[in-house]
Short mmCIF file of C-alpha atoms in Angstrom, two decimals:
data_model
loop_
_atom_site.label_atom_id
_atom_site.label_comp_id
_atom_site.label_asym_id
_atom_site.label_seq_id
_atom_site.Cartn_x
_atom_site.Cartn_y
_atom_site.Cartn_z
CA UNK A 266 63.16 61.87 -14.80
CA UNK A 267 64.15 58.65 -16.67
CA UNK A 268 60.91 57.14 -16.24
CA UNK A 269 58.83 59.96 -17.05
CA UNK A 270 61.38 60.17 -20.10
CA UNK A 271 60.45 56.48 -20.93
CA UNK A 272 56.57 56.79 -20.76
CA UNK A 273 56.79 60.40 -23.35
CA UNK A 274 58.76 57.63 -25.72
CA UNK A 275 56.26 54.60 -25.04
CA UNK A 276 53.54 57.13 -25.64
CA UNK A 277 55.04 58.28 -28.94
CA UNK A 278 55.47 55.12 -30.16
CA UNK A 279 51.88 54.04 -29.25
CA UNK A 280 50.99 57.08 -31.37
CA UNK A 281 53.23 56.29 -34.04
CA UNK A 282 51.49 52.79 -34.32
CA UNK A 283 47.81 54.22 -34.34
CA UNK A 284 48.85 56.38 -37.37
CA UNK A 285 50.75 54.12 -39.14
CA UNK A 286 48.23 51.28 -39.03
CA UNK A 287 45.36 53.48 -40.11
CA UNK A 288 47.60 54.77 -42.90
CA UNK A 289 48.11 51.57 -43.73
CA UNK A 290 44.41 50.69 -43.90
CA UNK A 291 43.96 51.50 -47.52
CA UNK A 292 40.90 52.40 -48.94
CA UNK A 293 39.71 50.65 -51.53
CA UNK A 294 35.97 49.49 -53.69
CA UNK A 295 35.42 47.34 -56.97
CA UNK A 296 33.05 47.88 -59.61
CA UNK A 297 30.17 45.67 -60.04
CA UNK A 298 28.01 46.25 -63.50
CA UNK A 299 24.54 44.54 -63.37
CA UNK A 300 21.92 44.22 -66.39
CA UNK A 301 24.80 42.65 -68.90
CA UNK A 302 25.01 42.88 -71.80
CA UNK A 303 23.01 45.87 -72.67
CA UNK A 304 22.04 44.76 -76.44
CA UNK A 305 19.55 47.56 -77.24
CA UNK A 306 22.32 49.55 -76.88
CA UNK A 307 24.76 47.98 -78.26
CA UNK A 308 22.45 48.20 -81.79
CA UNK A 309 22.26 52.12 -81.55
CA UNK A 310 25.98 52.02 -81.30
CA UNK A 311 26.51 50.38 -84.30
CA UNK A 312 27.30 46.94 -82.53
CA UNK A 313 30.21 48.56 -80.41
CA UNK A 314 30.63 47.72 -76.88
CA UNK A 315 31.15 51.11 -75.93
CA UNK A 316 31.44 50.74 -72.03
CA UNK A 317 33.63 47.64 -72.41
CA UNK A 318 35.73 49.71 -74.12
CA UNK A 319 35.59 52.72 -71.96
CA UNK A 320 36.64 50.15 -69.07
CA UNK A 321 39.52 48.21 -71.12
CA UNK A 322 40.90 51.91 -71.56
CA UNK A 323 40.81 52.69 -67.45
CA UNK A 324 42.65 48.70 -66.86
CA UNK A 325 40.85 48.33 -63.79
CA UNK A 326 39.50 45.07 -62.52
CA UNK A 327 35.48 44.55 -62.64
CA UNK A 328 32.88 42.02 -62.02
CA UNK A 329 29.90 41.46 -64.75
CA UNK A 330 26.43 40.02 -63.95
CA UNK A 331 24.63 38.77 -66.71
CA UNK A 332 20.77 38.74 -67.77
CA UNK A 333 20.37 36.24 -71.00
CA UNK A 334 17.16 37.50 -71.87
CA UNK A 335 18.86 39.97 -73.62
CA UNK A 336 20.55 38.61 -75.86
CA UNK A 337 16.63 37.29 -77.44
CA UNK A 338 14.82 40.70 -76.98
CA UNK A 339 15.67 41.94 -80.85
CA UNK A 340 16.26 40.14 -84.18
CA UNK A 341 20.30 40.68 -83.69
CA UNK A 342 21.01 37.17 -81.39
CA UNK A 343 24.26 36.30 -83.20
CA UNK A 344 25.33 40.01 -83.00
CA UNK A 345 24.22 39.95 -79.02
CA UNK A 346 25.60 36.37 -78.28
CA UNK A 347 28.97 37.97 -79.45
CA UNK A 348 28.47 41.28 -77.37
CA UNK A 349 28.45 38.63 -74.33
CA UNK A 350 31.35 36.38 -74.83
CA UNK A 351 33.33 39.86 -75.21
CA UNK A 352 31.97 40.60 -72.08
CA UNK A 353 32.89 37.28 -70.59
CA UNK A 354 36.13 36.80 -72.58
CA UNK A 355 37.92 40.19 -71.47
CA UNK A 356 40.89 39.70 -69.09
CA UNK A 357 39.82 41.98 -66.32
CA UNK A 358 35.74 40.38 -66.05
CA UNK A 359 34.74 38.48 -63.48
CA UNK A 360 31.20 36.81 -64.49
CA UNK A 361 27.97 36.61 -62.64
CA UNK A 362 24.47 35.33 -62.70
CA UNK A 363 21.86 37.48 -62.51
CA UNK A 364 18.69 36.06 -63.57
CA UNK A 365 17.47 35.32 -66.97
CA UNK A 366 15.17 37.90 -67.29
CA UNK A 367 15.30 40.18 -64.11
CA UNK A 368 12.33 39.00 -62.65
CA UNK A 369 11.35 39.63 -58.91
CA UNK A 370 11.59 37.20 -56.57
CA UNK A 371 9.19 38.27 -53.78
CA UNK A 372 6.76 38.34 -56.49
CA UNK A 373 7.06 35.38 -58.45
CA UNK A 374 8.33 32.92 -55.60
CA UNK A 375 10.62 29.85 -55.45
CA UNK A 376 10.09 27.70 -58.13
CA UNK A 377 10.38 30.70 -60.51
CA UNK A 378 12.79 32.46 -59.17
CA UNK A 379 14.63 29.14 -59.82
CA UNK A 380 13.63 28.22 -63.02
CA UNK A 381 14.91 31.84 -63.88
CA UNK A 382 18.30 31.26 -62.39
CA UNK A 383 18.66 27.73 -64.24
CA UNK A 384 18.06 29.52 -67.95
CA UNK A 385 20.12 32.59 -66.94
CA UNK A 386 23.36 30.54 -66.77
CA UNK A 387 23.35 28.48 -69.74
CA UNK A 388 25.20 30.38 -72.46
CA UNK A 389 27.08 32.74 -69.54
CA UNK A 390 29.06 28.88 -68.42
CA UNK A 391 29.35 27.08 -71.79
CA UNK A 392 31.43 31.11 -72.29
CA UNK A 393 32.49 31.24 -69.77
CA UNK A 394 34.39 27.83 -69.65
CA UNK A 395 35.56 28.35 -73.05
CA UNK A 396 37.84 31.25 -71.26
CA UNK A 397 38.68 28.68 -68.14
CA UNK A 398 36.49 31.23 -66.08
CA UNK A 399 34.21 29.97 -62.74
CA UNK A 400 30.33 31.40 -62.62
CA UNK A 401 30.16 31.51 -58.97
CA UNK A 402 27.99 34.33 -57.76
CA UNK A 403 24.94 35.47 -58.13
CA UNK A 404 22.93 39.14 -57.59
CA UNK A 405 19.75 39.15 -57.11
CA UNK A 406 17.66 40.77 -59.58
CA UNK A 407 16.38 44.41 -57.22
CA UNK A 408 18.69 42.95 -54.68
CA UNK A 409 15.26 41.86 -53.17
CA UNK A 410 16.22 38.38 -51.59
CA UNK A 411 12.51 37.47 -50.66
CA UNK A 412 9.42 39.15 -48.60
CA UNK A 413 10.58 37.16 -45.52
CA UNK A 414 12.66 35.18 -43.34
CA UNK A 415 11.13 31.81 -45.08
CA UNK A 416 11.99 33.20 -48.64
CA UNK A 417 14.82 34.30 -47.57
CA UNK A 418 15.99 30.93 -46.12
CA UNK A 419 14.92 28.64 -49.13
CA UNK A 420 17.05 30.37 -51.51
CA UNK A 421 20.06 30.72 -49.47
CA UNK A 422 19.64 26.83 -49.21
CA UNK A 423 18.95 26.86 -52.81
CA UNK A 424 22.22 28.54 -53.81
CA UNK A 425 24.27 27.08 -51.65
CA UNK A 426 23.18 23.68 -52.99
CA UNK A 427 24.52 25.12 -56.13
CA UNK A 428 27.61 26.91 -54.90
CA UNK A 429 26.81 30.33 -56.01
CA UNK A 430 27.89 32.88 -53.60
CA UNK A 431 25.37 35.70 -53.01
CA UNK A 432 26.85 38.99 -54.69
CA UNK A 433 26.82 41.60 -51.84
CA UNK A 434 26.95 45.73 -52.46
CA UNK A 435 27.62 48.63 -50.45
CA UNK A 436 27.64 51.61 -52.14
CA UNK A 437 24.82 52.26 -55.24
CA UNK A 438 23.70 55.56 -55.99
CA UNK A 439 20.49 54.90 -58.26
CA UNK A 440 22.27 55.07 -61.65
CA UNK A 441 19.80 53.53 -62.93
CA UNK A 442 17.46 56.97 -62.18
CA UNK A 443 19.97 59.04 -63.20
CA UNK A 444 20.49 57.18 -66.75
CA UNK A 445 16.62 57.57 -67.64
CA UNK A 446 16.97 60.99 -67.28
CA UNK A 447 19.96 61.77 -68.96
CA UNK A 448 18.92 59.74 -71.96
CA UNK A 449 15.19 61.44 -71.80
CA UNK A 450 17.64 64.75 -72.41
CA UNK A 451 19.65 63.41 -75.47
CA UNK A 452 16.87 61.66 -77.16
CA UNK A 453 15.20 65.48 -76.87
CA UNK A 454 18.57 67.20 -77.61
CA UNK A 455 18.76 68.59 -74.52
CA UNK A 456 22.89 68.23 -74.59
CA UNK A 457 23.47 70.64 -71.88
CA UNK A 458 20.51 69.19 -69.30
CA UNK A 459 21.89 66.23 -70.34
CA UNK A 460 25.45 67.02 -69.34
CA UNK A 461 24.46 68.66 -66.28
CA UNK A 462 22.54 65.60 -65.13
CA UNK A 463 25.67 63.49 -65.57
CA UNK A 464 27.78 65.64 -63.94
CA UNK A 465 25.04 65.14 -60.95
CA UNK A 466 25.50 61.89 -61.02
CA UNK A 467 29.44 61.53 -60.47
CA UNK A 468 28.99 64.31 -57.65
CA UNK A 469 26.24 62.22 -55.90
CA UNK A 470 27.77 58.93 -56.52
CA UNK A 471 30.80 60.68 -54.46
CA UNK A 472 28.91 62.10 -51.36
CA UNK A 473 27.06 58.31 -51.13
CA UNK A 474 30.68 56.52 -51.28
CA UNK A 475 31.35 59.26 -48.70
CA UNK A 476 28.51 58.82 -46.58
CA UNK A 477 29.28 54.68 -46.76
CA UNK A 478 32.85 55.62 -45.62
CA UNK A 479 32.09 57.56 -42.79
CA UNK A 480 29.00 54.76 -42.04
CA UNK A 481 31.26 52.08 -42.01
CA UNK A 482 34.37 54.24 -39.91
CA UNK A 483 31.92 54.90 -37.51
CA UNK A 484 30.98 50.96 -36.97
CA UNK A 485 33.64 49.24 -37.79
CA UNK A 486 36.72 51.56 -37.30
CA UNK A 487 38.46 50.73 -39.92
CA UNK A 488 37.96 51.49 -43.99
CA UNK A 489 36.31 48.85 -45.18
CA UNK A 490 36.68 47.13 -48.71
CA UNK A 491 33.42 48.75 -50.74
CA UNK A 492 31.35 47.07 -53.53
CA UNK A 493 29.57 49.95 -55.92
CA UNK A 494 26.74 48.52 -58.05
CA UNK A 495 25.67 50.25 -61.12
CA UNK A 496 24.14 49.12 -64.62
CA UNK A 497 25.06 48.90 -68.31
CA UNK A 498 24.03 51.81 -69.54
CA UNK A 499 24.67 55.28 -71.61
CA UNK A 500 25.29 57.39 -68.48
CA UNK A 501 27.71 54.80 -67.21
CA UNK A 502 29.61 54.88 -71.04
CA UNK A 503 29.99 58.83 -70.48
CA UNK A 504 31.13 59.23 -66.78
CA UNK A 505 32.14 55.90 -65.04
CA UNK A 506 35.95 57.36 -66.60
CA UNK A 507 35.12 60.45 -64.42
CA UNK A 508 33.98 58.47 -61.63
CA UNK A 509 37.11 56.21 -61.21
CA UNK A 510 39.17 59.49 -61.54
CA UNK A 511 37.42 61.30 -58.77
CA UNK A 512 37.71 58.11 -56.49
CA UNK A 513 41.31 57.51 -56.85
CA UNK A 514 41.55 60.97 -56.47
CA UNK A 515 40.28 60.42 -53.33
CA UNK A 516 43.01 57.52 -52.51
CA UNK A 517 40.80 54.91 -53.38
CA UNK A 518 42.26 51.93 -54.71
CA UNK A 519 39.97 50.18 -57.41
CA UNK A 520 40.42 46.30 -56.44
CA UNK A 521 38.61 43.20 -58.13
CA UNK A 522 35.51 42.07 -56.17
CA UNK A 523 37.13 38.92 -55.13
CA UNK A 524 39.38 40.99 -53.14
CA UNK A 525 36.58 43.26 -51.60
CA UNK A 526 35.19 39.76 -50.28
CA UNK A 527 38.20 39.08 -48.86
CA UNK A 528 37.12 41.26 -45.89
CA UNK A 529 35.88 40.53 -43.02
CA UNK A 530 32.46 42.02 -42.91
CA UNK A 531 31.50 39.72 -45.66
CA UNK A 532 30.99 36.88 -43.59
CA UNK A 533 28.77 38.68 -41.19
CA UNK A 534 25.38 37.17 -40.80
CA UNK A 535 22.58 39.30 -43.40
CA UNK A 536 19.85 39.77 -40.82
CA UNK A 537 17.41 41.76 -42.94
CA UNK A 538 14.55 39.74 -44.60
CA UNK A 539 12.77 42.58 -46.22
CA UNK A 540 12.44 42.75 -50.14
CA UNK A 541 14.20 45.64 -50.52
CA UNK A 542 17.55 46.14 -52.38
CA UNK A 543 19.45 48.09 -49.85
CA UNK A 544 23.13 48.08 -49.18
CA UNK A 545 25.01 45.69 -46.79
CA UNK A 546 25.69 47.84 -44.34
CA UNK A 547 22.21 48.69 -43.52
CA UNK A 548 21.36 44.82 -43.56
CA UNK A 549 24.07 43.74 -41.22
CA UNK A 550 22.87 46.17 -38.84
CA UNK A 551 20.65 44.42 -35.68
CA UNK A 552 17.89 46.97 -35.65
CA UNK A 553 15.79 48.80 -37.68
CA UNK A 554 16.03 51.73 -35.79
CA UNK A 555 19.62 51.80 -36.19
CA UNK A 556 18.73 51.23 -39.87
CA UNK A 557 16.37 54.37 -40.14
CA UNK A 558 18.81 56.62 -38.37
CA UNK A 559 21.79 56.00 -40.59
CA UNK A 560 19.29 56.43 -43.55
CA UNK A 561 17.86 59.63 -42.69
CA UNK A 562 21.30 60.96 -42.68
CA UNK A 563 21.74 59.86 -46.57
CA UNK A 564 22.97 62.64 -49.30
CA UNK A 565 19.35 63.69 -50.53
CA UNK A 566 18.52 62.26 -53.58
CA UNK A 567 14.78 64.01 -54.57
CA UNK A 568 15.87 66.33 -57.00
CA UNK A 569 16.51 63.52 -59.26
CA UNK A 570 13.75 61.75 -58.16
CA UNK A 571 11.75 64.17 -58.50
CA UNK A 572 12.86 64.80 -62.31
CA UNK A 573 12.46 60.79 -63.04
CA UNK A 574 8.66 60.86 -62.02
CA UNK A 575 7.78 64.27 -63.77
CA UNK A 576 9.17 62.60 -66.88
CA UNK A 577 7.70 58.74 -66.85
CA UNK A 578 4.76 60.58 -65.80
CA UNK A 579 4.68 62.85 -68.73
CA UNK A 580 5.61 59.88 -70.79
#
């Protein structure tokens, strides 16, 4: 009876473990905010930085990656070059490369791609400095790291040589869809579409992270520490607040990306050496079969899809 006593207790300890470690497994994801600074924007605004605002007010940590070329496409520079040091100065940015001026690199090829890196970090350091900040990785511009395995390999090499670490993602949700179509409503003033279509986009942007979650449970059997790329941009002003609300809501902890690379998955090999700007789970993945079945399983973005190409269509 004593030993049968014993293993009941050594089971319900085992038990106890389990739960307490996966309670203990936190979830977490940081915000990553590509196409900085949006200055086209920031002049319909009156020169306010409305999202860096809207994210000083939430105090969460999150990571910037910057395109110059925008602070030269209108006659405002000295108004844009001070929209970026903002940007670059505020306690809670971490700063990023990510191009000069967005280009592709599949299409325009190594030399380029290069040249374009080289300009896109000139005034982002000398501002960066000035705030005793590092500008040490770098997105790539569609996320589209080269047609193949050769492109691929030269500018790893490349950025290596220049210690940039490669800015990995995990969770998107095509934002920058969403955004066109919400601001193709208010510049019609279509307030209500436009509403409803940003009220789309937190729900969607919450059955992806969910999706991820259960993607990366299911592999890895354990949360893992998300990235979530999105843009500067109007839609982002109006509902990132609701976003970050919803997610913590959801016992998510809102981390800075230096602590999302902190996990172990990062340092998995990327084995996919297609153009395409998908997430890091797909590419860590060692088949594309494997790939297509997780993908066909995707929340169903066509609606919105569909709505993007009636409009540029129209337009």
């Amino acid at each position: 009876m004593k030993a049968q006593n014993s293993k009941y207790i050594i089971l319900l300890c085992l038990c106890l473990f389990v739960n307490i470690s996966a309670f203990s497994q936190k979830k977490s994801i940081s915000i990553t905010i590509d196409d900085v600074p949006n200055t086209r924007k920031y002049q319909k605004e009156n020169f306010e930085p409305t999202l860096l605002n809207v994210l000083d007010s939430l105090k969460i940590p999150f990571t910037i990656f910057i395109n110059e070329a925008k602070i030269f496409n209108n006659e405002f520079k000295k108004e844009n070059k001070e929209l970026l040091e903002l940007w670059i100065q505020n306690q809670n940015s971490i700063v990023g490369n990510h191009s000069y001026s967005h280009v592709r690199y599949s299409a325009v090829g190594y030399d380029k791609f290069v040249q374009d890196i080289e300009e896109g970090e000139k005034l982002t350091k000398e501002y960066a400095s000035n705030y005793n900040k590092e500008v040490k990785y770098f997105r790539f511009p569609f996320n589209d790291m080269g047609a193949d395995s050769s492109q691929h390999v030269e500018i790893r090499a490349y950025l290596k040589s220049k210690d940039y670490v490669i800015a990995p993602f995990t969770v998107e949700s095509s934002d920058w869809m969403f955004n066109y179509v919400y601001l193709h409503y208010l510049n019609n003033g279509k307030i209500d579409k436009a509403a409803a279509i940003g009220e789309q986009y937190v729900e969607k942007t919450l059955e992806l992270l969910s999706f991820y979650e259960s993607m990366a449970n299911s592999i890895y059997k354990r949360p893992v520490k998300h990235i979530y790329l999105c843009h500067d941009n109007a839609i982002n002003t109006d509902y990132i607040g609701e976003i970050i609300t919803r997610v913590e809501k959801e016992n998510y902890e809102i981390v800075s990306f230096e602590e999302s690379l902190t996990d172990t998955i990062y340092a998995q090999e990327d084995i996919y050496y297609k153009k395409w700007g998908i997430s890091w789970l797909y590419r860590w993945m060692e088949t594309q079969d494997e790939r297509i079945k997780w993908m066909k399983q995707e929340p169903n973005l066509s609606e919105i899809n569909q709505l993007y190409k009636e409009i540029v269509e129209n337009n």
